[in-house]
Amino acid sequence: MGLSPIEMIEVSTEDIPGAAVEVSKDVVSEAMANNVELKQAQTELRAREFKLKGEQGGRWPSFSLTGQYNVLSKINNYTAFFDKFQRNNVIFGVQVQIPIFASRTSSAVAFARADLDAATLALQKKRSELSLDVRRKARMVREAELAGEVARLELQLAQENVRVLQAQFDEGRGSLKDLEAAHIEENDRWLAFLDANYSRQQAQLELLHTTGQLAQVLQ
């Protein structure tokens, strides 16, 4: 009983396109610029800043210049009340608004400042957490790439072993038992290679998601 010769299968990996193929030294900067959650924290901080400015503006008097232009008529009997009557009449004035509830305004300012401080701390914490998370996931990508390369080399070695044993068996110098064991080993190496490749792609996708580049890659 003989086994037909097998063909060597070229082993290749399917890379995620874009920046996930190689971990750039600027990956943290990319995350700081594109991460959605960080952008939300920055927007919240700006909203708190505007709120504080608005509350602070309410504690001081406000001034505004007002004016009115009138064209008067004699039928209104203005001459009976004013020694000098002018048909074209212009009135200027200054409007002053003084806040009455000063204590209430001061409390609102204090609350707005506390909210701003909380938003500032939240943004700083988010930046720190994001930096650590990106570095951790970048390290995981690198480790997954190395594991994938090891799995690829082990698969190639198993394929070469099958080729050699197949040639020996065809020449009558090898045993069927050794050849079957080599095929089993090759199948196991195939499964290990596929698992390693899947893990690598998962790590790359997670890194792209954290850096905010996943949408760009999937376009």
PDB file of C-alpha atoms in Angstrom:
ATOM      1  CA  MET A   1       0.000   0.000   0.000  1.00  0.00           C
ATOM      2  CA  GLY A   2       1.449   3.373  -0.982  1.00  0.00           C
ATOM      3  CA  LEU A   3       0.621   6.991  -0.411  1.00  0.00           C
ATOM      4  CA  SER A   4       0.691   9.486  -3.226  1.00  0.00           C
ATOM      5  CA  PRO A   5       3.221  12.308  -2.944  1.00  0.00           C
ATOM      6  CA  ILE A   6       1.883  15.516  -1.415  1.00  0.00           C
ATOM      7  CA  GLU A   7       2.511  19.071  -2.496  1.00  0.00           C
ATOM      8  CA  MET A   8       4.069  21.587  -0.152  1.00  0.00           C
ATOM      9  CA  ILE A   9       1.555  24.273   0.816  1.00  0.00           C
ATOM     10  CA  GLU A  10       2.868  27.803   0.887  1.00  0.00           C
ATOM     11  CA  VAL A  11       2.303  29.254   4.351  1.00  0.00           C
ATOM     12  CA  SER A  12       1.397  32.917   4.511  1.00  0.00           C
ATOM     13  CA  THR A  13      -0.271  35.243   6.970  1.00  0.00           C
ATOM     14  CA  GLU A  14      -3.149  37.593   6.215  1.00  0.00           C
ATOM     15  CA  ASP A  15      -2.289  40.984   7.610  1.00  0.00           C
ATOM     16  CA  ILE A  16      -4.742  43.587   8.759  1.00  0.00           C
ATOM     17  CA  PRO A  17      -4.135  46.560   6.428  1.00  0.00           C
ATOM     18  CA  GLY A  18      -2.979  49.900   7.745  1.00  0.00           C
ATOM     19  CA  ALA A  19      -1.022  50.826  10.820  1.00  0.00           C
ATOM     20  CA  ALA A  20      -1.740  47.584  12.675  1.00  0.00           C
ATOM     21  CA  VAL A  21       0.853  45.656  10.648  1.00  0.00           C
ATOM     22  CA  GLU A  22       3.692  47.393  12.427  1.00  0.00           C
ATOM     23  CA  VAL A  23       3.535  48.955  15.854  1.00  0.00           C
ATOM     24  CA  SER A  24       4.688  52.511  15.264  1.00  0.00           C
ATOM     25  CA  LYS A  25       6.463  54.543  17.903  1.00  0.00           C
ATOM     26  CA  ASP A  26       3.767  57.179  17.353  1.00  0.00           C
ATOM     27  CA  VAL A  27       0.911  54.810  18.196  1.00  0.00           C
ATOM     28  CA  VAL A  28       0.245  56.574  21.512  1.00  0.00           C
ATOM     29  CA  SER A  29       0.053  59.928  19.729  1.00  0.00           C
ATOM     30  CA  GLU A  30      -2.416  58.432  17.265  1.00  0.00           C
ATOM     31  CA  ALA A  31      -4.574  57.268  20.139  1.00  0.00           C
ATOM     32  CA  MET A  32      -4.485  60.691  21.799  1.00  0.00           C
ATOM     33  CA  ALA A  33      -5.636  62.296  18.549  1.00  0.00           C
ATOM     34  CA  ASN A  34      -8.286  59.775  17.473  1.00  0.00           C
ATOM     35  CA  ASN A  35      -9.655  57.922  20.509  1.00  0.00           C
ATOM     36  CA  VAL A  36     -13.421  58.510  20.736  1.00  0.00           C
ATOM     37  CA  GLU A  37     -13.679  58.314  24.536  1.00  0.00           C
ATOM     38  CA  LEU A  38     -10.835  60.797  24.949  1.00  0.00           C
ATOM     39  CA  LYS A  39     -12.527  63.214  22.536  1.00  0.00           C
ATOM     40  CA  GLN A  40     -15.714  62.950  24.586  1.00  0.00           C
ATOM     41  CA  ALA A  41     -13.786  63.772  27.754  1.00  0.00           C
ATOM     42  CA  GLN A  42     -12.211  66.794  26.034  1.00  0.00           C
ATOM     43  CA  THR A  43     -15.632  68.005  24.861  1.00  0.00           C
ATOM     44  CA  GLU A  44     -16.995  67.650  28.389  1.00  0.00           C
ATOM     45  CA  LEU A  45     -14.090  69.708  29.736  1.00  0.00           C
ATOM     46  CA  ARG A  46     -14.754  72.518  27.248  1.00  0.00           C
ATOM     47  CA  ALA A  47     -18.451  72.505  28.200  1.00  0.00           C
ATOM     48  CA  ARG A  48     -17.531  72.854  31.879  1.00  0.00           C
ATOM     49  CA  GLU A  49     -15.179  75.734  31.012  1.00  0.00           C
ATOM     50  CA  PHE A  50     -17.944  77.617  29.182  1.00  0.00           C
ATOM     51  CA  LYS A  51     -20.331  76.979  32.066  1.00  0.00           C
ATOM     52  CA  LEU A  52     -17.862  78.465  34.558  1.00  0.00           C
ATOM     53  CA  LYS A  53     -17.330  81.547  32.389  1.00  0.00           C
ATOM     54  CA  GLY A  54     -21.080  82.010  32.142  1.00  0.00           C
ATOM     55  CA  GLU A  55     -21.553  81.772  35.900  1.00  0.00           C
ATOM     56  CA  GLN A  56     -18.662  84.170  36.533  1.00  0.00           C
ATOM     57  CA  GLY A  57     -20.193  86.668  34.108  1.00  0.00           C
ATOM     58  CA  GLY A  58     -23.395  86.713  36.157  1.00  0.00           C
ATOM     59  CA  ARG A  59     -21.756  88.077  39.319  1.00  0.00           C
ATOM     60  CA  TRP A  60     -20.762  91.466  37.843  1.00  0.00           C
ATOM     61  CA  PRO A  61     -22.986  94.380  36.751  1.00  0.00           C
ATOM     62  CA  SER A  62     -23.593  94.618  33.019  1.00  0.00           C
ATOM     63  CA  PHE A  63     -23.729  97.856  31.034  1.00  0.00           C
ATOM     64  CA  SER A  64     -25.374  98.543  27.713  1.00  0.00           C
ATOM     65  CA  LEU A  65     -25.867 101.707  25.669  1.00  0.00           C
ATOM     66  CA  THR A  66     -29.421 102.328  24.513  1.00  0.00           C
ATOM     67  CA  GLY A  67     -30.843 104.873  22.088  1.00  0.00           C
ATOM     68  CA  GLN A  68     -34.169 105.865  20.592  1.00  0.00           C
ATOM     69  CA  TYR A  69     -34.998 108.074  17.638  1.00  0.00           C
ATOM     70  CA  ASN A  70     -38.491 109.603  17.314  1.00  0.00           C
ATOM     71  CA  VAL A  71     -40.220 111.807  14.776  1.00  0.00           C
ATOM     72  CA  LEU A  72     -42.781 113.844  16.734  1.00  0.00           C
ATOM     73  CA  SER A  73     -45.895 115.652  15.539  1.00  0.00           C
ATOM     74  CA  LYS A  74     -47.671 118.795  16.771  1.00  0.00           C
ATOM     75  CA  ILE A  75     -50.917 116.900  17.014  1.00  0.00           C
ATOM     76  CA  ASN A  76     -49.592 115.338  20.214  1.00  0.00           C
ATOM     77  CA  ASN A  77     -49.702 118.820  21.850  1.00  0.00           C
ATOM     78  CA  TYR A  78     -46.009 118.706  22.856  1.00  0.00           C
ATOM     79  CA  THR A  79     -45.934 122.525  22.562  1.00  0.00           C
ATOM     80  CA  ALA A  80     -48.320 122.774  25.478  1.00  0.00           C
ATOM     81  CA  PHE A  81     -45.851 121.115  27.814  1.00  0.00           C
ATOM     82  CA  PHE A  82     -42.352 121.947  26.451  1.00  0.00           C
ATOM     83  CA  ASP A  83     -40.921 125.411  25.814  1.00  0.00           C
ATOM     84  CA  LYS A  84     -38.801 124.024  22.997  1.00  0.00           C
ATOM     85  CA  PHE A  85     -40.262 121.467  20.668  1.00  0.00           C
ATOM     86  CA  GLN A  86     -38.159 119.562  18.117  1.00  0.00           C
ATOM     87  CA  ARG A  87     -39.774 117.371  15.523  1.00  0.00           C
ATOM     88  CA  ASN A  88     -36.743 115.034  15.294  1.00  0.00           C
ATOM     89  CA  ASN A  89     -35.994 113.729  18.773  1.00  0.00           C
ATOM     90  CA  VAL A  90     -33.104 111.506  19.815  1.00  0.00           C
ATOM     91  CA  ILE A  91     -32.763 109.924  23.280  1.00  0.00           C
ATOM     92  CA  PHE A  92     -29.572 108.254  24.569  1.00  0.00           C
ATOM     93  CA  GLY A  93     -29.077 106.370  27.790  1.00  0.00           C
ATOM     94  CA  VAL A  94     -27.062 103.745  29.637  1.00  0.00           C
ATOM     95  CA  GLN A  95     -28.729 100.578  30.956  1.00  0.00           C
ATOM     96  CA  VAL A  96     -27.150  99.028  34.056  1.00  0.00           C
ATOM     97  CA  GLN A  97     -28.101  95.551  35.306  1.00  0.00           C
ATOM     98  CA  ILE A  98     -26.946  94.650  38.824  1.00  0.00           C
ATOM     99  CA  PRO A  99     -27.313  91.038  40.036  1.00  0.00           C
ATOM    100  CA  ILE A 100     -29.545  90.899  43.109  1.00  0.00           C
ATOM    101  CA  PHE A 101     -28.881  87.336  44.296  1.00  0.00           C
ATOM    102  CA  ALA A 102     -25.106  87.669  44.740  1.00  0.00           C
ATOM    103  CA  SER A 103     -24.828  84.725  47.163  1.00  0.00           C
ATOM    104  CA  ARG A 104     -26.714  82.499  44.762  1.00  0.00           C
ATOM    105  CA  THR A 105     -24.377  83.511  41.949  1.00  0.00           C
ATOM    106  CA  SER A 106     -21.303  82.802  44.081  1.00  0.00           C
ATOM    107  CA  SER A 107     -22.612  79.313  44.855  1.00  0.00           C
ATOM    108  CA  ALA A 108     -23.225  78.665  41.164  1.00  0.00           C
ATOM    109  CA  VAL A 109     -19.664  79.755  40.372  1.00  0.00           C
ATOM    110  CA  ALA A 110     -18.296  77.463  43.078  1.00  0.00           C
ATOM    111  CA  PHE A 111     -20.260  74.497  41.734  1.00  0.00           C
ATOM    112  CA  ALA A 112     -19.181  75.265  38.162  1.00  0.00           C
ATOM    113  CA  ARG A 113     -15.535  75.463  39.250  1.00  0.00           C
ATOM    114  CA  ALA A 114     -15.844  72.135  41.085  1.00  0.00           C
ATOM    115  CA  ASP A 115     -17.359  70.555  37.964  1.00  0.00           C
ATOM    116  CA  LEU A 116     -14.492  71.929  35.891  1.00  0.00           C
ATOM    117  CA  ASP A 117     -11.895  70.541  38.300  1.00  0.00           C
ATOM    118  CA  ALA A 118     -13.610  67.146  38.188  1.00  0.00           C
ATOM    119  CA  ALA A 119     -13.654  67.179  34.372  1.00  0.00           C
ATOM    120  CA  THR A 120      -9.969  68.146  34.300  1.00  0.00           C
ATOM    121  CA  LEU A 121      -9.038  65.252  36.567  1.00  0.00           C
ATOM    122  CA  ALA A 122     -11.192  62.866  34.531  1.00  0.00           C
ATOM    123  CA  LEU A 123      -9.446  63.928  31.318  1.00  0.00           C
ATOM    124  CA  GLN A 124      -6.001  63.506  32.853  1.00  0.00           C
ATOM    125  CA  LYS A 125      -6.965  60.070  34.169  1.00  0.00           C
ATOM    126  CA  LYS A 126      -8.345  59.065  30.764  1.00  0.00           C
ATOM    127  CA  ARG A 127      -5.135  60.130  29.026  1.00  0.00           C
ATOM    128  CA  SER A 128      -3.022  58.145  31.476  1.00  0.00           C
ATOM    129  CA  GLU A 129      -5.225  55.060  31.166  1.00  0.00           C
ATOM    130  CA  LEU A 130      -5.274  55.337  27.373  1.00  0.00           C
ATOM    131  CA  SER A 131      -1.489  55.590  27.185  1.00  0.00           C
ATOM    132  CA  LEU A 132      -1.057  52.480  29.337  1.00  0.00           C
ATOM    133  CA  ASP A 133      -3.762  50.591  27.417  1.00  0.00           C
ATOM    134  CA  VAL A 134      -2.225  51.404  24.034  1.00  0.00           C
ATOM    135  CA  ARG A 135       1.242  50.336  25.150  1.00  0.00           C
ATOM    136  CA  ARG A 136      -0.161  47.107  26.594  1.00  0.00           C
ATOM    137  CA  LYS A 137      -2.088  46.282  23.427  1.00  0.00           C
ATOM    138  CA  ALA A 138       0.879  47.202  21.234  1.00  0.00           C
ATOM    139  CA  ARG A 139       2.980  44.765  23.254  1.00  0.00           C
ATOM    140  CA  MET A 140       0.289  42.113  22.789  1.00  0.00           C
ATOM    141  CA  VAL A 141       0.396  42.683  19.020  1.00  0.00           C
ATOM    142  CA  ARG A 142       4.155  42.227  19.000  1.00  0.00           C
ATOM    143  CA  GLU A 143       3.931  39.059  21.104  1.00  0.00           C
ATOM    144  CA  ALA A 144       1.190  37.687  18.839  1.00  0.00           C
ATOM    145  CA  GLU A 145       3.332  38.405  15.772  1.00  0.00           C
ATOM    146  CA  LEU A 146       6.269  36.541  17.297  1.00  0.00           C
ATOM    147  CA  ALA A 147       4.037  33.600  18.253  1.00  0.00           C
ATOM    148  CA  GLY A 148       2.645  33.552  14.729  1.00  0.00           C
ATOM    149  CA  GLU A 149       6.128  33.477  13.238  1.00  0.00           C
ATOM    150  CA  VAL A 150       7.109  30.565  15.493  1.00  0.00           C
ATOM    151  CA  ALA A 151       3.960  28.693  14.484  1.00  0.00           C
ATOM    152  CA  ARG A 152       4.697  29.345  10.813  1.00  0.00           C
ATOM    153  CA  LEU A 153       8.243  28.008  11.085  1.00  0.00           C
ATOM    154  CA  GLU A 154       7.077  24.928  12.995  1.00  0.00           C
ATOM    155  CA  LEU A 155       4.471  24.252  10.302  1.00  0.00           C
ATOM    156  CA  GLN A 156       7.041  24.584   7.559  1.00  0.00           C
ATOM    157  CA  LEU A 157       9.309  22.172   9.444  1.00  0.00           C
ATOM    158  CA  ALA A 158       6.454  19.670   9.779  1.00  0.00           C
ATOM    159  CA  GLN A 159       5.681  19.990   6.053  1.00  0.00           C
ATOM    160  CA  GLU A 160       9.316  19.408   5.178  1.00  0.00           C
ATOM    161  CA  ASN A 161       9.361  16.334   7.429  1.00  0.00           C
ATOM    162  CA  VAL A 162       6.306  14.947   5.641  1.00  0.00           C
ATOM    163  CA  ARG A 163       7.959  15.570   2.280  1.00  0.00           C
ATOM    164  CA  VAL A 164      11.126  13.724   3.288  1.00  0.00           C
ATOM    165  CA  LEU A 165       9.256  10.759   4.790  1.00  0.00           C
ATOM    166  CA  GLN A 166       6.950  10.597   1.772  1.00  0.00           C
ATOM    167  CA  ALA A 167       9.958  10.418  -0.544  1.00  0.00           C
ATOM    168  CA  GLN A 168      11.542   7.685   1.582  1.00  0.00           C
ATOM    169  CA  PHE A 169       8.281   5.738   1.687  1.00  0.00           C
ATOM    170  CA  ASP A 170       7.905   5.949  -2.095  1.00  0.00           C
ATOM    171  CA  GLU A 171      11.428   4.509  -2.435  1.00  0.00           C
ATOM    172  CA  GLY A 172      10.622   1.699  -0.018  1.00  0.00           C
ATOM    173  CA  ARG A 173      12.965   3.014   2.684  1.00  0.00           C
ATOM    174  CA  GLY A 174      10.395   4.448   5.099  1.00  0.00           C
ATOM    175  CA  SER A 175       7.607   3.050   7.252  1.00  0.00           C
ATOM    176  CA  LEU A 176       3.929   3.842   6.905  1.00  0.00           C
ATOM    177  CA  LYS A 177       3.696   4.405  10.664  1.00  0.00           C
ATOM    178  CA  ASP A 178       6.298   7.179  10.592  1.00  0.00           C
ATOM    179  CA  LEU A 179       4.616   8.838   7.604  1.00  0.00           C
ATOM    180  CA  GLU A 180       1.195   8.779   9.246  1.00  0.00           C
ATOM    181  CA  ALA A 181       2.662  10.225  12.440  1.00  0.00           C
ATOM    182  CA  ALA A 182       4.268  12.996  10.364  1.00  0.00           C
ATOM    183  CA  HIS A 183       0.879  13.816   8.783  1.00  0.00           C
ATOM    184  CA  ILE A 184      -0.723  14.021  12.211  1.00  0.00           C
ATOM    185  CA  GLU A 185       2.050  16.313  13.375  1.00  0.00           C
ATOM    186  CA  GLU A 186       1.540  18.494  10.293  1.00  0.00           C
ATOM    187  CA  ASN A 187      -2.204  18.781  10.986  1.00  0.00           C
ATOM    188  CA  ASP A 188      -1.499  19.810  14.560  1.00  0.00           C
ATOM    189  CA  ARG A 189       0.960  22.437  13.358  1.00  0.00           C
ATOM    190  CA  TRP A 190      -1.659  23.722  10.905  1.00  0.00           C
ATOM    191  CA  LEU A 191      -4.167  24.198  13.731  1.00  0.00           C
ATOM    192  CA  ALA A 192      -1.555  25.916  15.894  1.00  0.00           C
ATOM    193  CA  PHE A 193      -0.641  28.219  13.006  1.00  0.00           C
ATOM    194  CA  LEU A 194      -4.286  29.150  12.338  1.00  0.00           C
ATOM    195  CA  ASP A 195      -4.874  29.833  16.038  1.00  0.00           C
ATOM    196  CA  ALA A 196      -1.769  32.027  16.239  1.00  0.00           C
ATOM    197  CA  ASN A 197      -2.783  33.925  13.106  1.00  0.00           C
ATOM    198  CA  TYR A 198      -6.277  34.515  14.499  1.00  0.00           C
ATOM    199  CA  SER A 199      -4.865  35.754  17.813  1.00  0.00           C
ATOM    200  CA  ARG A 200      -2.556  38.133  15.973  1.00  0.00           C
ATOM    201  CA  GLN A 201      -5.387  39.625  13.954  1.00  0.00           C
ATOM    202  CA  GLN A 202      -7.542  40.012  17.064  1.00  0.00           C
ATOM    203  CA  ALA A 203      -4.725  41.862  18.822  1.00  0.00           C
ATOM    204  CA  GLN A 204      -4.264  44.140  15.814  1.00  0.00           C
ATOM    205  CA  LEU A 205      -7.982  44.938  15.659  1.00  0.00           C
ATOM    206  CA  GLU A 206      -8.105  45.760  19.364  1.00  0.00           C
ATOM    207  CA  LEU A 207      -5.140  48.094  18.975  1.00  0.00           C
ATOM    208  CA  LEU A 208      -6.774  49.816  15.992  1.00  0.00           C
ATOM    209  CA  HIS A 209      -9.992  50.239  17.945  1.00  0.00           C
ATOM    210  CA  THR A 210      -8.174  51.810  20.884  1.00  0.00           C
ATOM    211  CA  THR A 211      -6.219  54.207  18.673  1.00  0.00           C
ATOM    212  CA  GLY A 212      -9.383  55.197  16.781  1.00  0.00           C
ATOM    213  CA  GLN A 213      -8.079  53.907  13.425  1.00  0.00           C
ATOM    214  CA  LEU A 214     -10.404  50.934  12.969  1.00  0.00           C
ATOM    215  CA  ALA A 215     -12.945  52.898  10.913  1.00  0.00           C
ATOM    216  CA  GLN A 216     -10.181  54.138   8.588  1.00  0.00           C
ATOM    217  CA  VAL A 217      -8.933  50.597   7.958  1.00  0.00           C
ATOM    218  CA  LEU A 218     -12.417  49.201   7.286  1.00  0.00           C
ATOM    219  CA  GLN A 219     -13.254  51.891   4.708  1.00  0.00           C
TER     220      GLN A 219
END
